[in-house]
């Protein structure tokens, strides 16, 4: 018999998969094979929560599992194919903040489960577990930025979106060759005969901004996770905290 958890998540999966298949058919008709592959990747990523649950022997809460698949849909289908990254300037911020939150939840759960397992000799403080979760989330964020940079360098993508700047500081243009930054107010920049009234930064500001909002998401869940551990099983974080399957008998009660 299906549980309430199974019914809710199954409904979300069915709706999202139908939408992805509809988008994929439209892209096939338009012969946009890049977007077709993006749809295929999305369908593969939809299997990630179930894979994590089976391989790690954990049960994902409904809220966490639904947010993960919605995150994948929002990033790949809405963001990449439907162009929400361009249509909505804060779309990328929302996704990176959510990524920081989710990654911290997964990192927190992995350490907490090991910390409570009878076969693992660890007794880590709640603050340390929260710190590990934060570091795990930030590492995931950095690895993603590496991926974006690699896609831009080797596959002519533009995942690290550019930023228009009206001023900047640089040591490279110091006339005396000193290690002293020179402030420049941009009035005009000419590139290949095209005149711009601002300087186009290639990805740096976007990357740092992405890491900062990832940082916010990681901090928020790390604090919520700390409250969860101190009040074992209670608090807002419990809705997003994976737990050991009920048939696992190696969990500590304390």
mmCIF file of C-alpha atoms in Angstrom, residues 18 23 30 32 106 109 116 131 147 158 172 175 186 212 225:
data_model
loop_
_atom_site.group_PDB
_atom_site.id
_atom_site.type_symbol
_atom_site.label_atom_id
_atom_site.label_comp_id
_atom_site.label_asym_id
_atom_site.label_seq_id
_atom_site.Cartn_x
_atom_site.Cartn_y
_atom_site.Cartn_z
ATOM 1 C CA UNK A 18 4.615 14.974 -18.594
ATOM 2 C CA UNK A 23 8.816 20.284 -24.027
ATOM 3 C CA UNK A 30 11.995 22.429 -33.931
ATOM 4 C CA UNK A 32 16.736 21.871 -31.394
ATOM 5 C CA UNK A 106 21.983 16.570 2.598
ATOM 6 C CA UNK A 109 21.867 14.460 7.307
ATOM 7 C CA UNK A 116 23.944 8.353 15.549
ATOM 8 C CA UNK A 131 29.890 23.332 10.366
ATOM 9 C CA UNK A 147 31.474 23.201 -14.081
ATOM 10 C CA UNK A 158 27.644 31.358 -21.279
ATOM 11 C CA UNK A 172 47.250 46.078 -14.480
ATOM 12 C CA UNK A 175 51.191 53.626 -15.362
ATOM 13 C CA UNK A 186 34.176 53.884 -17.727
ATOM 14 C CA UNK A 212 27.274 34.484 -1.836
ATOM 15 C CA UNK A 225 19.884 21.937 11.504
#
